[in-house]
mmCIF file of C-alpha atoms and ligand atoms in Angstrom:
data_model
loop_
_atom_site.group_PDB
_atom_site.id
_atom_site.type_symbol
_atom_site.label_atom_id
_atom_site.label_comp_id
_atom_site.label_asym_id
_atom_site.label_seq_id
_atom_site.Cartn_x
_atom_site.Cartn_y
_atom_site.Cartn_z
ATOM 1 C CA UNK H 1 -19.016 54.432 46.183
ATOM 2 C CA UNK H 2 -22.152 53.019 47.779
ATOM 3 C CA UNK H 3 -22.684 49.342 46.898
ATOM 4 C CA UNK H 4 -26.218 48.088 46.304
ATOM 5 C CA UNK H 5 -27.857 45.096 44.722
ATOM 6 C CA UNK H 6 -31.198 45.206 42.945
ATOM 7 C CA UNK H 7 -33.691 42.346 43.032
ATOM 8 C CA UNK H 8 -36.243 42.698 40.265
ATOM 9 C CA UNK H 9 -33.943 44.829 38.126
ATOM 10 C CA UNK H 10 -35.928 44.420 34.905
ATOM 11 C CA UNK H 11 -39.251 45.548 36.392
ATOM 12 C CA UNK H 12 -40.674 49.037 36.680
ATOM 13 C CA UNK H 13 -39.016 49.982 39.988
ATOM 14 C CA UNK H 14 -35.805 48.115 39.069
ATOM 15 C CA UNK H 15 -35.281 49.967 35.794
ATOM 16 C CA UNK H 16 -36.075 53.311 37.465
ATOM 17 C CA UNK H 17 -33.563 52.429 40.208
ATOM 18 C CA UNK H 18 -30.887 51.866 37.539
ATOM 19 C CA UNK H 19 -31.778 55.258 35.982
ATOM 20 C CA UNK H 20 -31.249 56.740 39.432
ATOM 21 C CA UNK H 21 -27.894 54.949 39.731
ATOM 22 C CA UNK H 22 -26.892 56.441 36.342
ATOM 23 C CA UNK H 23 -27.894 59.907 37.512
ATOM 24 C CA UNK H 24 -26.098 59.708 40.866
ATOM 25 C CA UNK H 25 -22.841 58.340 39.454
ATOM 26 C CA UNK H 26 -21.496 57.246 42.867
ATOM 27 C CA UNK H 27 -23.334 53.955 43.305
ATOM 28 C CA UNK H 28 -21.909 50.561 42.337
ATOM 29 C CA UNK H 29 -24.383 47.797 41.472
ATOM 30 C CA UNK H 30 -22.963 44.538 42.838
ATOM 31 C CA UNK H 31 -25.914 42.205 42.249
ATOM 32 C CA UNK H 32 -28.835 42.048 39.802
ATOM 33 C CA UNK H 33 -31.757 39.669 39.692
ATOM 34 C CA UNK H 34 -34.648 39.177 37.297
ATOM 35 C CA UNK H 35 -37.630 36.911 37.120
ATOM 36 C CA UNK H 36 -37.692 36.082 33.405
ATOM 37 C CA UNK H 37 -36.551 38.979 31.205
ATOM 38 C CA UNK H 38 -33.048 37.649 30.474
ATOM 39 C CA UNK H 39 -32.664 39.810 27.334
ATOM 40 C CA UNK H 40 -32.821 42.990 29.397
ATOM 41 C CA UNK H 41 -30.828 41.427 32.232
ATOM 42 C CA UNK H 42 -28.029 40.649 29.768
ATOM 43 C CA UNK H 43 -27.885 44.308 28.680
ATOM 44 C CA UNK H 44 -27.843 45.340 32.353
ATOM 45 C CA UNK H 45 -24.979 42.895 33.097
ATOM 46 C CA UNK H 46 -22.934 44.360 30.230
ATOM 47 C CA UNK H 47 -23.551 47.909 31.413
ATOM 48 C CA UNK H 48 -23.260 47.569 35.218
ATOM 49 C CA UNK H 49 -20.854 44.592 35.485
ATOM 50 C CA UNK H 50 -22.320 43.222 38.742
ATOM 51 C CA UNK H 51 -20.400 40.512 40.623
ATOM 52 C CA UNK H 52 -23.474 38.254 40.616
ATOM 53 C CA UNK H 53 -26.612 38.107 38.471
ATOM 54 C CA UNK H 54 -29.494 35.751 39.231
ATOM 55 C CA UNK H 55 -32.507 34.449 37.341
ATOM 56 C CA UNK H 56 -35.211 32.541 39.150
ATOM 57 C CA UNK H 57 -35.597 29.911 36.420
ATOM 58 C CA UNK H 58 -32.571 27.539 36.437
ATOM 59 C CA UNK H 59 -32.775 26.827 32.688
ATOM 60 C CA UNK H 60 -32.899 30.522 31.836
ATOM 61 C CA UNK H 61 -29.926 31.047 34.156
ATOM 62 C CA UNK H 62 -27.870 28.478 32.204
ATOM 63 C CA UNK H 63 -28.684 30.172 28.892
ATOM 64 C CA UNK H 64 -27.780 33.561 30.326
ATOM 65 C CA UNK H 65 -24.548 32.175 31.753
ATOM 66 C CA UNK H 66 -23.500 31.098 28.274
ATOM 67 C CA UNK H 67 -24.539 34.436 26.767
ATOM 68 C CA UNK H 68 -22.397 36.485 29.153
ATOM 69 C CA UNK H 69 -19.479 34.064 29.436
ATOM 70 C CA UNK H 70 -17.183 36.844 28.179
ATOM 71 C CA UNK H 71 -17.929 38.986 31.296
ATOM 72 C CA UNK H 72 -16.715 38.591 34.882
ATOM 73 C CA UNK H 73 -20.300 38.347 36.204
ATOM 74 C CA UNK H 74 -21.202 35.082 37.909
ATOM 75 C CA UNK H 75 -24.662 33.927 36.777
ATOM 76 C CA UNK H 76 -26.718 31.821 39.166
ATOM 77 C CA UNK H 77 -30.258 30.405 39.226
ATOM 78 C CA UNK H 78 -33.023 29.501 41.643
ATOM 79 C CA UNK H 79 -33.958 30.846 45.093
ATOM 80 C CA UNK H 80 -30.407 30.318 46.312
ATOM 81 C CA UNK H 81 -29.082 32.299 43.407
ATOM 82 C CA UNK H 82 -31.367 35.224 44.223
ATOM 83 C CA UNK H 83 -30.049 35.253 47.798
ATOM 84 C CA UNK H 84 -26.464 35.212 46.436
ATOM 85 C CA UNK H 85 -27.216 38.173 44.172
ATOM 86 C CA UNK H 86 -28.726 40.058 47.130
ATOM 87 C CA UNK H 87 -25.539 39.756 49.163
ATOM 88 C CA UNK H 88 -23.045 39.980 46.276
ATOM 89 C CA UNK H 89 -19.603 41.533 46.690
ATOM 90 C CA UNK H 90 -20.155 43.465 49.901
ATOM 91 C CA UNK H 91 -23.481 45.094 48.936
ATOM 92 C CA UNK H 92 -24.463 47.427 51.803
ATOM 93 C CA UNK H 93 -28.111 47.545 50.836
ATOM 94 C CA UNK H 94 -30.564 45.551 48.772
ATOM 95 C CA UNK H 95 -33.374 47.121 46.784
ATOM 96 C CA UNK H 96 -36.167 44.543 46.834
ATOM 97 C CA UNK H 97 -38.453 45.284 43.924
ATOM 98 C CA UNK H 98 -39.602 41.808 42.982
ATOM 99 C CA UNK H 99 -43.372 41.352 42.822
ATOM 100 C CA UNK H 100 -45.244 39.307 45.391
ATOM 101 C CA UNK H 101 -44.393 36.963 48.216
ATOM 102 C CA UNK H 102 -41.444 35.583 46.203
ATOM 103 C CA UNK H 103 -39.531 38.551 47.654
ATOM 104 C CA UNK H 104 -39.791 37.117 51.169
ATOM 105 C CA UNK H 105 -36.910 34.599 51.149
ATOM 106 C CA UNK H 106 -34.281 36.898 49.588
ATOM 107 C CA UNK H 107 -35.362 39.798 51.845
ATOM 108 C CA UNK H 108 -34.917 37.628 54.931
ATOM 109 C CA UNK H 109 -31.563 36.328 53.614
ATOM 110 C CA UNK H 110 -30.346 39.890 53.037
ATOM 111 C CA UNK H 111 -31.456 40.946 56.529
ATOM 112 C CA UNK H 112 -29.744 37.911 58.091
ATOM 113 C CA UNK H 113 -26.496 38.888 56.386
ATOM 114 C CA UNK H 114 -26.802 42.421 57.762
ATOM 115 C CA UNK H 115 -27.725 44.291 54.572
ATOM 116 C CA UNK H 116 -30.023 47.314 54.796
ATOM 117 C CA UNK H 117 -33.227 46.949 52.808
ATOM 118 C CA UNK H 118 -34.711 49.462 50.383
ATOM 119 C CA UNK H 119 -38.183 47.975 50.436
ATOM 120 C CA UNK H 120 -40.285 48.168 47.281
ATOM 121 C CA UNK H 121 -41.778 44.699 47.768
ATOM 122 C CA UNK H 122 -44.764 45.399 50.031
ATOM 123 C CA UNK H 123 -46.107 41.820 49.839
ATOM 124 C CA UNK H 124 -43.155 40.693 51.975
ATOM 125 C CA UNK H 125 -44.246 42.890 54.887
ATOM 126 C CA UNK H 126 -47.914 42.025 54.409
ATOM 127 C CA UNK H 127 -47.280 38.288 54.402
ATOM 128 C CA UNK H 128 -44.627 38.175 57.120
ATOM 129 C CA UNK H 129 -44.462 41.614 58.741
ATOM 130 C CA UNK H 130 -43.733 40.514 62.289
ATOM 131 C CA UNK H 131 -41.005 38.062 61.241
ATOM 132 C CA UNK H 132 -39.296 40.540 58.944
ATOM 133 C CA UNK H 133 -39.382 43.458 61.403
ATOM 134 C CA UNK H 134 -38.173 41.267 64.267
ATOM 135 C CA UNK H 135 -35.261 39.902 62.302
ATOM 136 C CA UNK H 136 -34.358 43.428 61.085
ATOM 137 C CA UNK H 137 -34.297 44.779 64.623
ATOM 138 C CA UNK H 138 -32.283 41.794 65.873
ATOM 139 C CA UNK H 139 -29.707 42.385 63.121
ATOM 140 C CA UNK H 140 -29.731 46.184 63.459
ATOM 141 C CA UNK H 141 -30.751 46.455 59.799
ATOM 142 C CA UNK H 142 -32.501 49.570 58.486
ATOM 143 C CA UNK H 143 -35.605 49.102 56.364
ATOM 144 C CA UNK H 144 -36.078 52.186 54.226
ATOM 145 C CA UNK H 145 -39.387 52.238 52.367
ATOM 146 C CA UNK H 146 -39.440 52.797 48.628
ATOM 147 C CA UNK H 147 -43.230 52.666 48.349
ATOM 148 C CA UNK H 148 -44.074 56.337 47.669
ATOM 149 C CA UNK H 149 -46.589 56.633 50.549
ATOM 150 C CA UNK H 150 -44.270 55.033 53.070
ATOM 151 C CA UNK H 151 -41.313 57.045 51.871
ATOM 152 C CA UNK H 152 -43.504 60.122 52.455
ATOM 153 C CA UNK H 153 -44.396 58.985 55.983
ATOM 154 C CA UNK H 154 -40.757 58.110 56.686
ATOM 155 C CA UNK H 155 -39.651 61.573 55.518
ATOM 156 C CA UNK H 156 -42.347 63.299 57.601
ATOM 157 C CA UNK H 157 -41.550 61.340 60.793
ATOM 158 C CA UNK H 158 -37.821 62.013 60.432
ATOM 159 C CA UNK H 159 -36.792 60.834 63.884
ATOM 160 C CA UNK H 160 -39.987 61.830 65.765
ATOM 161 C CA UNK H 161 -41.640 58.402 65.851
ATOM 162 C CA UNK H 162 -42.571 58.866 69.521
ATOM 163 C CA UNK H 163 -44.848 61.825 68.678
ATOM 164 C CA UNK H 164 -46.879 60.271 65.858
ATOM 165 C CA UNK H 165 -50.644 60.370 66.417
ATOM 166 C CA UNK H 166 -51.964 59.290 63.034
ATOM 167 C CA UNK H 167 -50.740 58.281 59.607
ATOM 168 C CA UNK H 168 -52.798 59.474 56.649
ATOM 169 C CA UNK H 169 -52.084 57.416 53.528
ATOM 170 C CA UNK H 170 -53.189 59.013 50.285
ATOM 171 C CA UNK H 171 -54.611 56.905 47.450
ATOM 172 C CA UNK H 172 -55.102 57.961 43.833
ATOM 173 C CA UNK H 173 -58.272 55.880 43.667
ATOM 174 C CA UNK H 174 -56.921 53.968 40.675
ATOM 175 C CA UNK H 175 -58.398 53.486 37.216
ATOM 176 C CA UNK H 176 -62.030 53.075 38.329
ATOM 177 C CA UNK H 177 -62.561 55.864 40.831
ATOM 178 C CA UNK H 178 -66.191 57.021 40.999
ATOM 179 C CA UNK H 179 -67.671 53.973 39.285
ATOM 180 C CA UNK H 180 -70.524 51.900 40.649
ATOM 181 C CA UNK H 181 -70.377 48.149 41.076
ATOM 182 C CA UNK H 182 -72.518 47.527 37.987
ATOM 183 C CA UNK H 183 -70.161 49.716 35.958
ATOM 184 C CA UNK H 184 -67.307 47.428 36.988
ATOM 185 C CA UNK H 185 -68.880 44.192 35.833
ATOM 186 C CA UNK H 186 -67.355 44.122 32.384
ATOM 187 C CA UNK H 187 -64.182 46.163 32.753
ATOM 188 C CA UNK H 188 -61.219 44.783 30.823
ATOM 189 C CA UNK H 189 -57.632 44.013 31.781
ATOM 190 C CA UNK H 190 -56.460 46.867 29.545
ATOM 191 C CA UNK H 191 -58.661 49.325 31.476
ATOM 192 C CA UNK H 192 -57.497 48.010 34.857
ATOM 193 C CA UNK H 193 -53.823 48.365 34.003
ATOM 194 C CA UNK H 194 -54.039 51.965 32.790
ATOM 195 C CA UNK H 195 -53.302 54.074 35.853
ATOM 196 C CA UNK H 196 -54.187 57.780 35.743
ATOM 197 C CA UNK H 197 -50.983 59.062 37.465
ATOM 198 C CA UNK H 198 -48.348 56.414 38.113
ATOM 199 C CA UNK H 199 -46.361 54.263 35.743
ATOM 200 C CA UNK H 200 -46.058 50.892 37.477
ATOM 201 C CA UNK H 201 -46.113 47.136 36.873
ATOM 202 C CA UNK H 202 -49.335 45.270 35.970
ATOM 203 C CA UNK H 203 -49.951 43.540 39.311
ATOM 204 C CA UNK H 204 -49.719 46.712 41.399
ATOM 205 C CA UNK H 205 -51.797 48.665 38.868
ATOM 206 C CA UNK H 206 -54.618 46.128 39.151
ATOM 207 C CA UNK H 207 -54.257 46.302 42.954
ATOM 208 C CA UNK H 208 -54.559 50.057 42.671
ATOM 209 C CA UNK H 209 -57.792 49.736 40.664
ATOM 210 C CA UNK H 210 -59.373 47.440 43.307
ATOM 211 C CA UNK H 211 -57.998 49.571 46.217
ATOM 212 C CA UNK H 212 -56.251 46.417 47.461
ATOM 213 C CA UNK H 213 -52.960 48.233 46.966
ATOM 214 C CA UNK H 214 -53.988 50.712 49.649
ATOM 215 C CA UNK H 215 -55.116 47.898 51.914
ATOM 216 C CA UNK H 216 -51.712 46.213 51.546
ATOM 217 C CA UNK H 217 -50.109 49.588 52.258
ATOM 218 C CA UNK H 218 -52.082 50.012 55.495
ATOM 219 C CA UNK H 219 -50.627 46.678 56.699
ATOM 220 C CA UNK H 220 -47.174 47.703 55.435
ATOM 221 C CA UNK H 221 -47.406 51.010 57.348
ATOM 222 C CA UNK H 222 -48.522 49.227 60.511
ATOM 223 C CA UNK H 223 -45.373 47.071 60.481
ATOM 224 C CA UNK H 224 -42.916 49.701 59.269
ATOM 225 C CA UNK H 225 -43.941 52.414 61.705
ATOM 226 C CA UNK H 226 -45.448 50.417 64.573
ATOM 227 C CA UNK H 227 -48.702 52.417 64.423
ATOM 228 C CA UNK H 228 -52.011 50.721 65.419
ATOM 229 C CA UNK H 229 -54.585 50.108 62.672
ATOM 230 C CA UNK H 230 -57.030 52.568 64.282
ATOM 231 C CA UNK H 231 -54.486 55.330 63.690
ATOM 232 C CA UNK H 232 -53.890 54.672 59.997
ATOM 233 C CA UNK H 233 -56.380 56.475 57.783
ATOM 234 C CA UNK H 234 -56.818 56.350 54.019
ATOM 235 C CA UNK H 235 -57.908 59.339 51.974
ATOM 236 C CA UNK H 236 -58.448 59.456 48.229
ATOM 237 C CA UNK H 237 -56.357 62.190 46.646
ATOM 238 C CA UNK H 238 -56.780 62.026 42.871
ATOM 239 C CA UNK H 239 -53.860 64.266 41.937
ATOM 240 C CA UNK H 240 -51.154 62.132 43.642
ATOM 241 C CA UNK H 241 -49.249 65.256 44.661
ATOM 242 C CA UNK H 242 -49.382 64.679 48.421
ATOM 243 C CA UNK H 243 -47.763 61.253 48.811
ATOM 244 C CA UNK H 244 -48.954 60.833 52.417
ATOM 245 C CA UNK H 245 -49.136 62.706 55.724
ATOM 246 C CA UNK H 246 -48.359 62.317 59.409
ATOM 247 C CA UNK H 247 -50.282 63.928 62.251
ATOM 248 C CA UNK H 248 -48.307 64.486 65.456
ATOM 249 C CA UNK H 249 -49.409 64.709 69.096
ATOM 250 C CA UNK H 250 -49.778 68.506 68.849
ATOM 251 C CA UNK H 251 -52.244 68.069 65.910
ATOM 252 C CA UNK H 252 -49.724 69.446 63.461
ATOM 253 C CA UNK H 253 -49.784 67.567 60.147
ATOM 254 C CA UNK H 254 -46.782 67.227 57.844
ATOM 255 C CA UNK H 255 -47.214 66.201 54.202
ATOM 256 C CA UNK H 256 -44.617 65.169 51.668
ATOM 257 C CA UNK H 257 -45.314 66.413 48.147
ATOM 258 C CA UNK H 258 -43.890 66.122 44.682
ATOM 259 C CA UNK H 259 -44.795 64.985 41.188
ATOM 260 C CA UNK H 260 -45.837 61.310 41.013
ATOM 261 C CA UNK H 261 -42.471 59.855 40.013
ATOM 262 C CA UNK H 262 -41.160 56.634 41.575
ATOM 263 C CA UNK H 263 -37.593 57.816 41.061
ATOM 264 C CA UNK H 264 -38.027 60.197 44.018
ATOM 265 C CA UNK H 265 -38.606 57.566 46.754
ATOM 266 C CA UNK H 266 -35.920 55.376 45.117
ATOM 267 C CA UNK H 267 -33.472 58.291 45.096
ATOM 268 C CA UNK H 268 -34.322 59.183 48.700
ATOM 269 C CA UNK H 269 -33.708 55.616 49.917
ATOM 270 C CA UNK H 270 -30.365 55.332 48.105
ATOM 271 C CA UNK H 271 -29.123 58.710 49.370
ATOM 272 C CA UNK H 272 -30.652 58.552 52.875
ATOM 273 C CA UNK H 273 -30.038 60.352 55.192
ATOM 274 C CA UNK H 274 -28.634 62.966 52.804
ATOM 275 C CA UNK H 275 -30.627 65.152 50.434
ATOM 276 C CA UNK H 276 -28.901 65.614 47.106
ATOM 277 C CA UNK H 277 -30.162 66.807 43.673
ATOM 278 C CA UNK H 278 -32.313 64.267 41.814
ATOM 279 C CA UNK H 279 -33.465 63.680 38.231
ATOM 280 C CA UNK H 280 -37.078 64.283 39.289
ATOM 281 C CA UNK H 281 -38.889 67.348 37.905
ATOM 282 C CA UNK H 282 -39.850 70.153 40.271
ATOM 283 C CA UNK H 283 -43.463 70.666 41.285
ATOM 284 C CA UNK H 284 -44.892 73.839 39.761
ATOM 285 C CA UNK H 285 -47.753 75.193 41.888
ATOM 286 C CA UNK H 286 -48.847 77.496 39.064
ATOM 287 C CA UNK H 287 -49.667 74.388 37.033
ATOM 288 C CA UNK H 288 -51.879 72.940 39.780
ATOM 289 C CA UNK H 289 -55.532 73.917 39.838
ATOM 290 C CA UNK H 290 -56.582 72.150 43.038
ATOM 291 C CA UNK H 291 -55.839 69.334 45.419
ATOM 292 C CA UNK H 292 -58.917 67.227 46.189
ATOM 293 C CA UNK H 293 -59.767 64.693 48.896
ATOM 294 C CA UNK H 294 -62.508 62.044 49.122
ATOM 295 C CA UNK H 295 -63.435 59.196 51.412
ATOM 296 C CA UNK H 296 -62.740 55.762 49.886
ATOM 297 C CA UNK H 297 -65.831 53.912 48.618
ATOM 298 C CA UNK H 298 -65.381 50.581 50.419
ATOM 299 C CA UNK H 299 -68.836 49.343 49.345
ATOM 300 C CA UNK H 300 -67.778 49.314 45.705
ATOM 301 C CA UNK H 301 -64.139 48.460 46.459
ATOM 302 C CA UNK H 302 -64.376 46.067 49.434
ATOM 303 C CA UNK H 303 -60.738 44.931 49.328
ATOM 304 C CA UNK H 304 -59.492 47.959 51.279
ATOM 305 C CA UNK H 305 -61.759 47.167 54.227
ATOM 306 C CA UNK H 306 -60.979 43.476 53.923
ATOM 307 C CA UNK H 307 -57.245 44.164 54.157
ATOM 308 C CA UNK H 308 -57.802 46.336 57.228
ATOM 309 C CA UNK H 309 -59.779 43.486 58.750
ATOM 310 C CA UNK H 310 -57.012 40.952 57.956
ATOM 311 C CA UNK H 311 -54.432 43.295 59.456
ATOM 312 C CA UNK H 312 -56.410 43.560 62.693
ATOM 313 C CA UNK H 313 -56.858 39.762 62.827
ATOM 314 C CA UNK H 314 -53.078 39.442 62.531
ATOM 315 C CA UNK H 315 -51.087 36.196 62.443
ATOM 316 C CA UNK H 316 -51.426 34.525 59.038
ATOM 317 C CA UNK H 317 -54.636 36.404 58.120
ATOM 318 C CA UNK H 318 -52.713 39.031 56.077
ATOM 319 C CA UNK H 319 -50.662 36.193 54.539
ATOM 320 C CA UNK H 320 -53.877 34.514 53.379
ATOM 321 C CA UNK H 321 -55.294 37.808 52.116
ATOM 322 C CA UNK H 322 -52.138 38.515 50.127
ATOM 323 C CA UNK H 323 -51.829 35.028 48.629
ATOM 324 C CA UNK H 324 -55.482 34.981 47.600
ATOM 325 C CA UNK H 325 -55.082 38.377 46.007
ATOM 326 C CA UNK H 326 -51.902 37.403 44.132
ATOM 327 C CA UNK H 327 -53.620 34.291 42.791
ATOM 328 C CA UNK H 328 -56.816 36.164 41.886
ATOM 329 C CA UNK H 329 -54.995 39.017 40.136
ATOM 330 C CA UNK H 330 -52.954 36.501 38.117
ATOM 331 C CA UNK H 331 -56.229 34.817 37.054
ATOM 332 C CA UNK H 332 -57.719 38.190 36.099
ATOM 333 C CA UNK H 333 -54.630 39.210 34.115
ATOM 334 C CA UNK H 334 -54.741 35.950 32.175
ATOM 335 C CA UNK H 335 -58.407 36.502 31.325
ATOM 336 C CA UNK H 336 -59.741 33.623 33.437
ATOM 337 C CA UNK H 337 -61.932 35.630 35.838
ATOM 338 C CA UNK H 338 -63.800 38.914 35.771
ATOM 339 C CA UNK H 339 -62.692 42.015 37.676
ATOM 340 C CA UNK H 340 -65.292 41.759 40.460
ATOM 341 C CA UNK H 341 -64.346 38.137 41.100
ATOM 342 C CA UNK H 342 -60.962 39.250 42.484
ATOM 343 C CA UNK H 343 -62.653 40.619 45.621
ATOM 344 C CA UNK H 344 -65.001 37.625 45.845
ATOM 345 C CA UNK H 345 -62.084 35.166 45.793
ATOM 346 C CA UNK H 346 -60.120 37.103 48.418
ATOM 347 C CA UNK H 347 -63.143 37.471 50.673
ATOM 348 C CA UNK H 348 -63.892 33.746 50.505
ATOM 349 C CA UNK H 349 -60.272 32.773 51.184
ATOM 350 C CA UNK H 350 -60.013 35.086 54.166
ATOM 351 C CA UNK H 351 -63.306 34.009 55.722
ATOM 352 C CA UNK H 352 -62.386 30.323 55.520
ATOM 353 C CA UNK H 353 -58.846 30.824 56.832
ATOM 354 C CA UNK H 354 -58.092 30.140 60.494
ATOM 355 C CA UNK H 355 -55.201 32.477 61.306
ATOM 356 C CA UNK H 356 -52.103 31.073 63.038
ATOM 357 C CA UNK H 357 -50.931 33.603 65.605
ATOM 358 C CA UNK H 358 -47.157 34.300 65.828
ATOM 359 C CA UNK H 359 -46.510 32.253 62.672
ATOM 360 C CA UNK H 360 -43.114 30.769 61.813
ATOM 361 C CA UNK H 361 -41.660 31.115 58.333
ATOM 362 C CA UNK H 362 -42.856 27.564 57.673
ATOM 363 C CA UNK H 363 -46.436 28.514 58.684
ATOM 364 C CA UNK H 364 -46.322 31.466 56.301
ATOM 365 C CA UNK H 365 -44.984 29.437 53.373
ATOM 366 C CA UNK H 366 -47.577 26.703 53.989
ATOM 367 C CA UNK H 367 -50.440 29.180 54.286
ATOM 368 C CA UNK H 368 -49.372 30.744 50.999
ATOM 369 C CA UNK H 369 -49.187 27.376 49.231
ATOM 370 C CA UNK H 370 -52.521 26.134 50.609
ATOM 371 C CA UNK H 371 -54.432 29.276 49.702
ATOM 372 C CA UNK H 372 -53.083 29.272 46.138
ATOM 373 C CA UNK H 373 -53.830 25.542 45.668
ATOM 374 C CA UNK H 374 -57.365 26.042 46.933
ATOM 375 C CA UNK H 375 -58.022 28.902 44.501
ATOM 376 C CA UNK H 376 -56.547 27.091 41.491
ATOM 377 C CA UNK H 377 -58.564 23.974 42.378
ATOM 378 C CA UNK H 378 -61.790 26.012 42.511
ATOM 379 C CA UNK H 379 -60.895 27.715 39.261
ATOM 380 C CA UNK H 380 -60.325 24.471 37.334
ATOM 381 C CA UNK H 381 -63.707 23.027 38.390
HETATM 382 MG MG1 MG C 401 -47.626 53.000 46.964
#
């Protein structure tokens, strides 16, 4: 039995991870953690009987504790509780699928206690990539990507990191591919959160529609694979069949393909380094008409280029970029700003931020707080 804990178990990746656990049958879930959906978390506790379950909100944790008092699961609240759930009952690995920079503290806690990380929380690497990778290497902890593109790159590299020449990340182009700026002026939240290929959470689906998701993934790839920004390329691939590619020193390119189904990278991370049958459907080439490729339109979708710029600046520049984006997307989702304002807010925050080089955890947390405060202050004017 492999023991894992799942942070963000009620979200899109979390629920698909539990489906994968059901399918595999040889994985024990020792810890579960949710942000706010305690109804679903209660059902998960009854089914998977984890040693520890955590809810971020302390009040909600108390209510849940009472609701599952008849089980052996210990229910805890707050940041501390999340870290306890991550390391519960000898978990060997932690799937981090919480959304946003809130995944940073529990990811670092899990690394410090020697747990491998199945990383679905890209914001953690964007905001604090150097810190996280350094602490993982110091602890001898493996970070196995669950982001589909990075899982693809990881599978293609397969032990030949020294021969990588270029990483080619594919992007679906999101909900608004091919539109002009004026056609984006009045797009709605409902339109932005309807992705053509992937079924994902709201925040990442909006990021996909602005191309910020790909920008965050460029920074994630830089940290995960130690490849310079000049050697990470983005290509739009509408069909989402090729999940990403790696070019090697001999100019040979390997691609990883499959139907767009998040259960495949989740399954691969849990079973790594073995390949065993999965619940994912097979790709039928007779059903494919063509695979297409386009250059990203960074004039209309400036956030991709802005993320690349923040990555090159380094230090806390990507932290600022990420925090501004998280704040702006939350404002968009709650109907307070228009779609095009997301990029404007991020651009402004990044241009007024003075990056701290080699930041400490404290620098990162402070940068995050300051950027968010600034944006909320502007918004309430
Ligand atoms: Mg991805």
